[in-house]
PDB file of C-alpha atoms in Angstrom:
ATOM      1  CA  MET A   1       9.254 218.759  77.467  1.00  0.00           C
ATOM      2  CA  LEU A   2       7.945 215.539  75.976  1.00  0.00           C
ATOM      3  CA  GLN A   3       8.667 212.030  77.183  1.00  0.00           C
ATOM      4  CA  ALA A   4       7.432 208.916  75.414  1.00  0.00           C
ATOM      5  CA  TRP A   5       6.983 205.407  76.821  1.00  0.00           C
ATOM      6  CA  ALA A   6       5.991 202.425  74.731  1.00  0.00           C
ATOM      7  CA  SER A   7       6.304 198.829  73.654  1.00  0.00           C
ATOM      8  CA  PRO A   8       9.092 198.123  71.141  1.00  0.00           C
ATOM      9  CA  ALA A   9       6.843 198.305  68.073  1.00  0.00           C
ATOM     10  CA  PRO A  10       3.889 200.716  68.373  1.00  0.00           C
ATOM     11  CA  ALA A  11       1.370 199.803  65.695  1.00  0.00           C
ATOM     12  CA  PHE A  12      -0.219 203.193  65.180  1.00  0.00           C
ATOM     13  CA  ALA A  13      -0.899 204.926  61.907  1.00  0.00           C
ATOM     14  CA  ALA A  14       1.931 207.023  60.550  1.00  0.00           C
ATOM     15  CA  ARG A  15       1.581 210.488  59.030  1.00  0.00           C
ATOM     16  CA  PRO A  16       0.215 210.241  55.483  1.00  0.00           C
ATOM     17  CA  ALA A  17       3.610 211.144  54.016  1.00  0.00           C
ATOM     18  CA  ALA A  18       5.390 208.322  55.811  1.00  0.00           C
ATOM     19  CA  SER A  19       5.997 205.071  53.939  1.00  0.00           C
ATOM     20  CA  SER A  20       6.168 202.734  56.941  1.00  0.00           C
ATOM     21  CA  THR A  21       5.028 202.397  60.522  1.00  0.00           C
ATOM     22  CA  PRO A  22       7.051 204.911  62.579  1.00  0.00           C
ATOM     23  CA  THR A  23       9.258 203.984  65.472  1.00  0.00           C
ATOM     24  CA  LEU A  24       8.538 205.499  68.855  1.00  0.00           C
ATOM     25  CA  GLU A  25      11.451 207.909  68.423  1.00  0.00           C
ATOM     26  CA  GLU A  26      10.119 208.993  65.039  1.00  0.00           C
ATOM     27  CA  MET A  27       6.651 209.536  66.502  1.00  0.00           C
ATOM     28  CA  ALA A  28       8.029 211.646  69.341  1.00  0.00           C
ATOM     29  CA  ALA A  29      10.207 213.705  66.996  1.00  0.00           C
ATOM     30  CA  ALA A  30       7.299 214.351  64.640  1.00  0.00           C
ATOM     31  CA  VAL A  31       4.978 215.357  67.471  1.00  0.00           C
ATOM     32  CA  ALA A  32       7.531 217.717  69.028  1.00  0.00           C
ATOM     33  CA  GLU A  33       8.906 219.252  65.828  1.00  0.00           C
ATOM     34  CA  GLU A  34       9.634 222.993  66.291  1.00  0.00           C
ATOM     35  CA  VAL A  35       7.471 223.338  69.421  1.00  0.00           C
ATOM     36  CA  GLY A  36       8.852 220.834  71.931  1.00  0.00           C
ATOM     37  CA  VAL A  37      11.939 218.951  73.045  1.00  0.00           C
ATOM     38  CA  VAL A  38      11.996 215.176  73.357  1.00  0.00           C
ATOM     39  CA  GLN A  39      13.818 214.523  76.626  1.00  0.00           C
ATOM     40  CA  MET A  40      13.421 210.773  76.905  1.00  0.00           C
ATOM     41  CA  VAL A  41      12.177 207.811  74.906  1.00  0.00           C
ATOM     42  CA  VAL A  42      11.764 204.492  76.701  1.00  0.00           C
ATOM     43  CA  GLU A  43      10.749 201.249  75.025  1.00  0.00           C
ATOM     44  CA  GLY A  44       9.119 198.782  77.387  1.00  0.00           C
ATOM     45  CA  GLU A  45       7.433 195.422  77.096  1.00  0.00           C
ATOM     46  CA  GLY A  46       3.756 196.373  77.245  1.00  0.00           C
ATOM     47  CA  GLU A  47       1.247 197.184  74.521  1.00  0.00           C
ATOM     48  CA  SER A  48       0.550 200.759  75.607  1.00  0.00           C
ATOM     49  CA  VAL A  49       2.136 203.984  74.443  1.00  0.00           C
ATOM     50  CA  ILE A  50       2.179 206.977  76.781  1.00  0.00           C
ATOM     51  CA  PHE A  51       3.307 210.491  75.924  1.00  0.00           C
ATOM     52  CA  VAL A  52       4.178 212.570  78.995  1.00  0.00           C
ATOM     53  CA  PHE A  53       3.944 216.338  78.506  1.00  0.00           C
ATOM     54  CA  ASP A  54       5.838 218.346  81.095  1.00  0.00           C
ATOM     55  CA  GLU A  55       4.353 221.789  81.570  1.00  0.00           C
ATOM     56  CA  ARG A  56       4.542 224.973  83.547  1.00  0.00           C
ATOM     57  CA  HIS A  57       0.972 225.632  84.584  1.00  0.00           C
ATOM     58  CA  ASP A  58       1.428 229.417  84.355  1.00  0.00           C
ATOM     59  CA  SER A  59       3.012 229.483  80.886  1.00  0.00           C
ATOM     60  CA  ARG A  60       0.497 230.470  78.228  1.00  0.00           C
ATOM     61  CA  LEU A  61       3.035 229.903  75.463  1.00  0.00           C
ATOM     62  CA  GLY A  62       3.799 226.461  76.879  1.00  0.00           C
ATOM     63  CA  GLN A  63       0.110 225.549  76.846  1.00  0.00           C
ATOM     64  CA  VAL A  64      -0.150 226.573  73.197  1.00  0.00           C
ATOM     65  CA  GLU A  65       2.928 224.527  72.300  1.00  0.00           C
ATOM     66  CA  ILE A  66       1.579 221.452  74.077  1.00  0.00           C
ATOM     67  CA  ALA A  67      -1.790 221.930  72.380  1.00  0.00           C
ATOM     68  CA  ILE A  68      -0.007 221.832  69.000  1.00  0.00           C
ATOM     69  CA  MET A  69       1.720 218.581  69.977  1.00  0.00           C
ATOM     70  CA  LEU A  70      -1.511 217.058  71.285  1.00  0.00           C
ATOM     71  CA  ASN A  71      -3.225 218.037  68.044  1.00  0.00           C
ATOM     72  CA  ARG A  72      -0.543 216.189  66.077  1.00  0.00           C
ATOM     73  CA  LEU A  73      -1.038 213.116  68.248  1.00  0.00           C
ATOM     74  CA  TYR A  74      -4.768 213.309  67.590  1.00  0.00           C
ATOM     75  CA  ALA A  75      -4.579 213.951  63.849  1.00  0.00           C
ATOM     76  CA  ASP A  76      -1.677 211.682  62.923  1.00  0.00           C
ATOM     77  CA  TYR A  77      -1.563 208.882  65.500  1.00  0.00           C
ATOM     78  CA  GLY A  78      -5.122 208.414  66.734  1.00  0.00           C
ATOM     79  CA  MET A  79      -4.746 209.760  70.283  1.00  0.00           C
ATOM     80  CA  ARG A  80      -8.201 210.177  71.854  1.00  0.00           C
ATOM     81  CA  TYR A  81      -7.573 210.099  75.623  1.00  0.00           C
ATOM     82  CA  ILE A  82      -5.687 212.700  77.663  1.00  0.00           C
ATOM     83  CA  GLY A  83      -4.894 212.297  81.362  1.00  0.00           C
ATOM     84  CA  LEU A  84      -4.953 215.604  83.223  1.00  0.00           C
ATOM     85  CA  GLU A  85      -3.220 216.553  86.455  1.00  0.00           C
ATOM     86  CA  GLY A  86      -5.468 218.490  88.825  1.00  0.00           C
ATOM     87  CA  LEU A  87      -8.591 216.582  87.822  1.00  0.00           C
ATOM     88  CA  ALA A  88      -9.535 213.763  90.163  1.00  0.00           C
ATOM     89  CA  ALA A  89      -9.768 210.330  88.618  1.00  0.00           C
ATOM     90  CA  GLU A  90     -12.858 209.690  90.745  1.00  0.00           C
ATOM     91  CA  ALA A  91     -14.682 212.588  89.068  1.00  0.00           C
ATOM     92  CA  GLY A  92     -14.785 210.952  85.657  1.00  0.00           C
ATOM     93  CA  PRO A  93     -14.070 212.691  82.339  1.00  0.00           C
ATOM     94  CA  LEU A  94     -14.624 216.402  81.844  1.00  0.00           C
ATOM     95  CA  ASP A  95     -17.993 217.247  80.303  1.00  0.00           C
ATOM     96  CA  LEU A  96     -17.005 219.401  77.330  1.00  0.00           C
ATOM     97  CA  SER A  97     -20.041 218.612  75.200  1.00  0.00           C
ATOM     98  CA  TRP A  98     -21.348 222.173  75.551  1.00  0.00           C
ATOM     99  CA  ALA A  99     -18.644 223.335  73.117  1.00  0.00           C
ATOM    100  CA  HIS A 100     -19.410 220.827  70.363  1.00  0.00           C
ATOM    101  CA  ARG A 101     -21.680 221.400  67.414  1.00  0.00           C
ATOM    102  CA  GLU A 102     -22.387 219.602  64.185  1.00  0.00           C
ATOM    103  CA  PRO A 103     -20.826 219.324  61.706  1.00  0.00           C
ATOM    104  CA  TYR A 104     -17.924 218.450  63.990  1.00  0.00           C
ATOM    105  CA  TYR A 105     -14.575 220.008  63.243  1.00  0.00           C
ATOM    106  CA  GLN A 106     -11.919 217.679  61.816  1.00  0.00           C
ATOM    107  CA  PRO A 107      -8.161 218.178  61.379  1.00  0.00           C
ATOM    108  CA  GLY A 108      -7.224 220.077  58.243  1.00  0.00           C
ATOM    109  CA  GLN A 109     -10.605 221.725  57.797  1.00  0.00           C
ATOM    110  CA  PRO A 110     -10.827 225.525  57.473  1.00  0.00           C
ATOM    111  CA  ILE A 111     -10.943 227.256  60.872  1.00  0.00           C
ATOM    112  CA  THR A 112     -14.365 228.605  61.798  1.00  0.00           C
ATOM    113  CA  SER A 113     -15.173 231.317  64.326  1.00  0.00           C
ATOM    114  CA  ARG A 114     -15.703 228.585  66.944  1.00  0.00           C
ATOM    115  CA  GLU A 115     -12.151 227.227  66.644  1.00  0.00           C
ATOM    116  CA  ASP A 116     -10.764 230.734  66.418  1.00  0.00           C
ATOM    117  CA  VAL A 117     -12.420 231.799  69.683  1.00  0.00           C
ATOM    118  CA  LEU A 118     -11.289 228.646  71.494  1.00  0.00           C
ATOM    119  CA  THR A 119      -7.731 229.245  70.301  1.00  0.00           C
ATOM    120  CA  GLN A 120      -7.830 232.829  71.541  1.00  0.00           C
ATOM    121  CA  MET A 121      -9.101 231.631  74.924  1.00  0.00           C
ATOM    122  CA  LEU A 122      -6.226 229.128  75.118  1.00  0.00           C
ATOM    123  CA  GLN A 123      -3.745 231.899  74.322  1.00  0.00           C
ATOM    124  CA  GLU A 124      -5.291 234.055  77.046  1.00  0.00           C
ATOM    125  CA  GLY A 125      -4.945 231.306  79.652  1.00  0.00           C
ATOM    126  CA  GLU A 126      -8.648 230.599  80.118  1.00  0.00           C
ATOM    127  CA  PHE A 127      -7.944 226.857  80.007  1.00  0.00           C
ATOM    128  CA  GLY A 128      -5.056 224.495  79.347  1.00  0.00           C
ATOM    129  CA  SER A 129      -3.947 222.379  76.422  1.00  0.00           C
ATOM    130  CA  ALA A 130      -5.828 219.215  77.430  1.00  0.00           C
ATOM    131  CA  GLU A 131      -9.130 221.040  77.834  1.00  0.00           C
ATOM    132  CA  PHE A 132      -8.533 222.797  74.519  1.00  0.00           C
ATOM    133  CA  LEU A 133      -8.267 219.509  72.615  1.00  0.00           C
ATOM    134  CA  GLY A 134     -11.438 218.264  74.307  1.00  0.00           C
ATOM    135  CA  LEU A 135     -13.261 221.447  73.362  1.00  0.00           C
ATOM    136  CA  ILE A 136     -12.135 221.299  69.728  1.00  0.00           C
ATOM    137  CA  TYR A 137     -12.784 217.594  69.075  1.00  0.00           C
ATOM    138  CA  PRO A 138     -15.921 215.791  70.318  1.00  0.00           C
ATOM    139  CA  ASP A 139     -14.171 212.411  70.494  1.00  0.00           C
ATOM    140  CA  VAL A 140     -11.307 213.548  72.729  1.00  0.00           C
ATOM    141  CA  VAL A 141     -11.822 212.422  76.336  1.00  0.00           C
ATOM    142  CA  VAL A 142     -10.061 214.319  79.109  1.00  0.00           C
ATOM    143  CA  GLU A 143      -9.733 212.057  82.139  1.00  0.00           C
ATOM    144  CA  GLY A 144      -8.497 212.925  85.607  1.00  0.00           C
ATOM    145  CA  ILE A 145      -5.375 211.177  86.873  1.00  0.00           C
ATOM    146  CA  ASP A 146      -5.055 212.936  90.228  1.00  0.00           C
ATOM    147  CA  ASN A 147      -6.106 211.700  93.658  1.00  0.00           C
ATOM    148  CA  ALA A 148      -8.786 213.970  95.132  1.00  0.00           C
ATOM    149  CA  ASP A 149      -7.688 213.571  98.747  1.00  0.00           C
ATOM    150  CA  LEU A 150      -4.033 214.262  97.990  1.00  0.00           C
ATOM    151  CA  TYR A 151      -4.821 217.136  95.650  1.00  0.00           C
ATOM    152  CA  ALA A 152      -6.840 218.824  98.386  1.00  0.00           C
ATOM    153  CA  VAL A 153      -3.774 219.067 100.663  1.00  0.00           C
ATOM    154  CA  ASN A 154      -2.240 222.543 100.761  1.00  0.00           C
ATOM    155  CA  PRO A 155       1.054 223.614 102.354  1.00  0.00           C
ATOM    156  CA  ALA A 156       0.930 225.360 105.719  1.00  0.00           C
ATOM    157  CA  GLU A 157       0.945 229.142 105.627  1.00  0.00           C
ATOM    158  CA  GLY A 158       4.513 230.358 105.351  1.00  0.00           C
ATOM    159  CA  ALA A 159       5.894 227.067 104.048  1.00  0.00           C
ATOM    160  CA  TRP A 160       6.945 228.397 100.635  1.00  0.00           C
ATOM    161  CA  ARG A 161       8.587 231.415 102.287  1.00  0.00           C
ATOM    162  CA  ALA A 162      10.921 229.231 104.363  1.00  0.00           C
ATOM    163  CA  PRO A 163      13.659 228.689 101.716  1.00  0.00           C
ATOM    164  CA  TYR A 164      13.920 232.446 101.180  1.00  0.00           C
ATOM    165  CA  ASP A 165      14.107 233.083 104.927  1.00  0.00           C
ATOM    166  CA  TYR A 166      16.915 230.548 105.170  1.00  0.00           C
ATOM    167  CA  LEU A 167      18.824 232.098 102.283  1.00  0.00           C
ATOM    168  CA  TYR A 168      18.439 235.585 103.734  1.00  0.00           C
ATOM    169  CA  ASP A 169      19.667 234.548 107.175  1.00  0.00           C
ATOM    170  CA  ILE A 170      22.532 232.488 105.712  1.00  0.00           C
ATOM    171  CA  SER A 171      23.634 235.499 103.690  1.00  0.00           C
ATOM    172  CA  LEU A 172      23.551 237.827 106.694  1.00  0.00           C
ATOM    173  CA  ALA A 173      25.648 235.390 108.700  1.00  0.00           C
ATOM    174  CA  SER A 174      28.178 235.075 105.866  1.00  0.00           C
ATOM    175  CA  MET A 175      28.571 238.743 104.890  1.00  0.00           C
ATOM    176  CA  SER A 176      31.847 240.595 105.082  1.00  0.00           C
ATOM    177  CA  ASP A 177      31.871 243.751 107.189  1.00  0.00           C
ATOM    178  CA  GLU A 178      31.767 245.826 104.009  1.00  0.00           C
ATOM    179  CA  ASP A 179      28.774 243.966 102.613  1.00  0.00           C
ATOM    180  CA  TYR A 180      26.956 244.140 105.941  1.00  0.00           C
ATOM    181  CA  THR A 181      27.457 247.911 106.073  1.00  0.00           C
ATOM    182  CA  ALA A 182      26.027 248.272 102.550  1.00  0.00           C
ATOM    183  CA  TRP A 183      23.072 246.038 103.419  1.00  0.00           C
ATOM    184  CA  ASP A 184      22.398 247.912 106.659  1.00  0.00           C
ATOM    185  CA  ALA A 185      22.405 251.234 104.813  1.00  0.00           C
ATOM    186  CA  LEU A 186      19.608 249.983 102.567  1.00  0.00           C
ATOM    187  CA  ILE A 187      17.648 248.825 105.612  1.00  0.00           C
ATOM    188  CA  GLN A 188      18.044 252.213 107.302  1.00  0.00           C
ATOM    189  CA  GLN A 189      16.659 253.827 104.160  1.00  0.00           C
ATOM    190  CA  LYS A 190      13.733 251.369 104.244  1.00  0.00           C
ATOM    191  CA  ARG A 191      14.707 250.037 100.823  1.00  0.00           C
ATOM    192  CA  TYR A 192      13.795 246.558 101.905  1.00  0.00           C
ATOM    193  CA  GLN A 193      13.458 244.891  98.510  1.00  0.00           C
ATOM    194  CA  GLU A 194      16.833 246.229  97.431  1.00  0.00           C
ATOM    195  CA  ALA A 195      18.310 245.002 100.711  1.00  0.00           C
ATOM    196  CA  PHE A 196      16.867 241.549 100.067  1.00  0.00           C
ATOM    197  CA  GLU A 197      18.225 241.394  96.512  1.00  0.00           C
ATOM    198  CA  PHE A 198      21.622 242.581  97.740  1.00  0.00           C
ATOM    199  CA  ALA A 199      21.659 239.809 100.328  1.00  0.00           C
ATOM    200  CA  MET A 200      20.735 237.256  97.667  1.00  0.00           C
ATOM    201  CA  SER A 201      23.795 238.256  95.612  1.00  0.00           C
ATOM    202  CA  ALA A 202      26.368 238.773  98.382  1.00  0.00           C
ATOM    203  CA  ASP A 203      27.194 235.108  99.005  1.00  0.00           C
ATOM    204  CA  PRO A 204      27.950 232.571  96.208  1.00  0.00           C
ATOM    205  CA  PHE A 205      26.064 229.729  97.924  1.00  0.00           C
ATOM    206  CA  VAL A 206      23.017 231.936  98.425  1.00  0.00           C
ATOM    207  CA  ALA A 207      23.120 233.417  94.917  1.00  0.00           C
ATOM    208  CA  GLU A 208      23.203 229.979  93.277  1.00  0.00           C
ATOM    209  CA  ARG A 209      20.328 228.590  95.363  1.00  0.00           C
ATOM    210  CA  TYR A 210      18.292 231.750  94.888  1.00  0.00           C
ATOM    211  CA  GLU A 211      18.509 231.259  91.111  1.00  0.00           C
ATOM    212  CA  MET A 212      17.395 227.653  91.583  1.00  0.00           C
ATOM    213  CA  LEU A 213      14.310 228.794  93.477  1.00  0.00           C
ATOM    214  CA  LYS A 214      13.351 231.058  90.594  1.00  0.00           C
ATOM    215  CA  ASP A 215      13.073 227.968  88.380  1.00  0.00           C
ATOM    216  CA  THR A 216       9.475 226.795  88.527  1.00  0.00           C
ATOM    217  CA  ALA A 217      10.538 223.530  86.868  1.00  0.00           C
ATOM    218  CA  LEU A 218      12.278 222.164  89.965  1.00  0.00           C
ATOM    219  CA  SER A 219      11.314 218.592  90.708  1.00  0.00           C
ATOM    220  CA  VAL A 220      10.294 217.290  94.123  1.00  0.00           C
ATOM    221  CA  GLY A 221      13.684 215.622  94.446  1.00  0.00           C
ATOM    222  CA  ASP A 222      15.495 218.843  93.568  1.00  0.00           C
ATOM    223  CA  MET A 223      13.451 220.768  96.114  1.00  0.00           C
ATOM    224  CA  LEU A 224      14.088 218.254  98.886  1.00  0.00           C
ATOM    225  CA  SER A 225      17.830 218.287  98.145  1.00  0.00           C
ATOM    226  CA  LEU A 226      17.770 222.074  98.264  1.00  0.00           C
ATOM    227  CA  LEU A 227      16.068 222.065 101.671  1.00  0.00           C
ATOM    228  CA  ASP A 228      18.737 219.694 102.988  1.00  0.00           C
ATOM    229  CA  GLU A 229      21.447 222.046 101.728  1.00  0.00           C
ATOM    230  CA  LEU A 230      19.812 225.061 103.347  1.00  0.00           C
ATOM    231  CA  GLU A 231      19.575 223.373 106.736  1.00  0.00           C
ATOM    232  CA  ALA A 232      23.199 222.213 106.584  1.00  0.00           C
ATOM    233  CA  GLN A 233      24.511 225.602 105.458  1.00  0.00           C
ATOM    234  CA  ALA A 234      22.522 227.459 108.117  1.00  0.00           C
ATOM    235  CA  ASP A 235      24.108 225.240 110.772  1.00  0.00           C
ATOM    236  CA  GLU A 236      27.587 225.673 109.305  1.00  0.00           C
ATOM    237  CA  VAL A 237      27.529 229.491 109.258  1.00  0.00           C
ATOM    238  CA  GLY A 238      25.553 229.811 112.485  1.00  0.00           C
ATOM    239  CA  ALA A 239      22.643 231.625 110.857  1.00  0.00           C
ATOM    240  CA  ASN A 240      20.271 233.413 113.209  1.00  0.00           C
ATOM    241  CA  LEU A 241      17.039 232.113 111.713  1.00  0.00           C
ATOM    242  CA  VAL A 242      13.960 234.299 111.752  1.00  0.00           C
ATOM    243  CA  GLU A 243      11.214 233.054 114.043  1.00  0.00           C
ATOM    244  CA  GLY A 244       9.213 230.217 112.493  1.00  0.00           C
ATOM    245  CA  ALA A 245      11.674 229.517 109.656  1.00  0.00           C
ATOM    246  CA  ALA A 246      12.589 226.019 110.861  1.00  0.00           C
ATOM    247  CA  GLU A 247       8.953 225.057 111.412  1.00  0.00           C
ATOM    248  CA  ASN A 248       7.990 226.405 107.991  1.00  0.00           C
ATOM    249  CA  LEU A 249      10.777 224.454 106.316  1.00  0.00           C
ATOM    250  CA  LYS A 250       9.528 221.262 107.942  1.00  0.00           C
ATOM    251  CA  ALA A 251       5.995 222.062 106.768  1.00  0.00           C
ATOM    252  CA  LEU A 252       7.285 222.495 103.225  1.00  0.00           C
ATOM    253  CA  ARG A 253       9.126 219.188 103.431  1.00  0.00           C
ATOM    254  CA  ASP A 254       5.915 217.481 104.601  1.00  0.00           C
ATOM    255  CA  TYR A 255       3.968 219.028 101.736  1.00  0.00           C
ATOM    256  CA  LEU A 256       6.536 217.872  99.184  1.00  0.00           C
ATOM    257  CA  GLY A 257       5.981 214.370 100.524  1.00  0.00           C
ATOM    258  CA  VAL A 258       2.317 214.718  99.564  1.00  0.00           C
ATOM    259  CA  VAL A 259       3.333 215.992  96.114  1.00  0.00           C
ATOM    260  CA  SER A 260       5.404 212.834  95.730  1.00  0.00           C
ATOM    261  CA  GLU A 261       2.393 210.712  96.679  1.00  0.00           C
ATOM    262  CA  ARG A 262       0.391 212.532  94.000  1.00  0.00           C
ATOM    263  CA  SER A 263       3.029 211.589  91.427  1.00  0.00           C
ATOM    264  CA  THR A 264       2.619 207.941  92.355  1.00  0.00           C
ATOM    265  CA  ALA A 265      -1.172 208.189  92.144  1.00  0.00           C
ATOM    266  CA  MET A 266      -0.996 209.848  88.730  1.00  0.00           C
ATOM    267  CA  VAL A 267       1.248 207.059  87.436  1.00  0.00           C
ATOM    268  CA  GLU A 268      -1.156 204.391  88.660  1.00  0.00           C
ATOM    269  CA  ASN A 269      -4.152 206.144  87.123  1.00  0.00           C
ATOM    270  CA  ALA A 270      -2.339 206.812  83.839  1.00  0.00           C
ATOM    271  CA  LEU A 271      -1.259 203.185  83.541  1.00  0.00           C
ATOM    272  CA  ALA A 272      -4.833 202.055  84.104  1.00  0.00           C
ATOM    273  CA  LEU A 273      -6.033 204.412  81.361  1.00  0.00           C
ATOM    274  CA  ALA A 274      -3.307 203.261  78.991  1.00  0.00           C
ATOM    275  CA  GLU A 275      -4.219 199.617  79.537  1.00  0.00           C
ATOM    276  CA  GLU A 276      -7.901 200.337  79.000  1.00  0.00           C
ATOM    277  CA  HIS A 277      -7.259 202.238  75.763  1.00  0.00           C
ATOM    278  CA  ALA A 278      -4.193 200.460  74.381  1.00  0.00           C
ATOM    279  CA  ASP A 279      -5.330 200.811  70.767  1.00  0.00           C
ATOM    280  CA  ALA A 280      -3.966 204.368  70.564  1.00  0.00           C
ATOM    281  CA  PRO A 281      -1.397 206.528  72.349  1.00  0.00           C
ATOM    282  CA  LEU A 282      -2.343 208.059  75.682  1.00  0.00           C
ATOM    283  CA  ALA A 283      -1.173 211.581  76.500  1.00  0.00           C
ATOM    284  CA  ILE A 284      -0.836 212.950  80.016  1.00  0.00           C
ATOM    285  CA  THR A 285      -0.053 216.538  80.972  1.00  0.00           C
ATOM    286  CA  ILE A 286       1.663 217.131  84.311  1.00  0.00           C
ATOM    287  CA  GLY A 287       3.464 219.942  86.075  1.00  0.00           C
ATOM    288  CA  ALA A 288       7.245 220.057  86.050  1.00  0.00           C
ATOM    289  CA  MET A 289       7.488 219.289  89.768  1.00  0.00           C
ATOM    290  CA  HIS A 290       6.094 215.796  89.062  1.00  0.00           C
ATOM    291  CA  THR A 291       7.986 214.937  85.890  1.00  0.00           C
ATOM    292  CA  GLU A 292      11.065 213.298  87.364  1.00  0.00           C
ATOM    293  CA  GLU A 293       9.117 210.954  89.638  1.00  0.00           C
ATOM    294  CA  VAL A 294       6.426 210.198  87.067  1.00  0.00           C
ATOM    295  CA  SER A 295       9.100 209.373  84.487  1.00  0.00           C
TER     296      SER A 295
END
């Protein structure tokens, strides 16, 4: 997903085939063509242009697609700075000079073994799209936009398990006698995974929320709303919660609060970068959990 933020009239170079300076919407459409989806375009009052790339950290295909879009921003619109989630702003830019050699590669040139190997490593998940651009081009600067202290915070052990514990216990409390008998038969046969999946499908409320949890693109707000629903539903059906479930859910809620603080920090750092380098678009790559708040 690509989101673009800019002043009303970005004065950046158009693609060679274009006859006039592109609008922000035209820039976003050209960058995302066939590999991305433009979800939002916002025209503001400042001089800076920011492209927000929403990613799933574990998607190799997604990293390749974002790398293609970043390459278009570099080649056609002069982008030279990329803000990266997970890299602390205090650490300074990534040192990627070890990968550069003269004559430096330029867009449109024939691919050499160097670029081919780097592309293969991107496809294999050895690094992400932002690092890839910095490895390919010597004048691309990958800057951190995260806060080191906030990034170092990890959820308490068991926190991510809490929503599943709640769903399981809600389902057991809501089952018909027939469903409970079928579930119990699986337990007696020690087919625990099948028993869990059966429980996740036996109740409509549980089945819908279970599918939501499978979506790694849930935002912080979506997750917090889901936790509220789980607590309310558990109370309504009188679920017999497994030991520690309530404490783990609270720990997850606390951690999501830190994730929200990270979103705020990344915005502040990205805006500072954009102001410092307002002569060209800034790109930032962030995980899907942050996108809604960052936007």
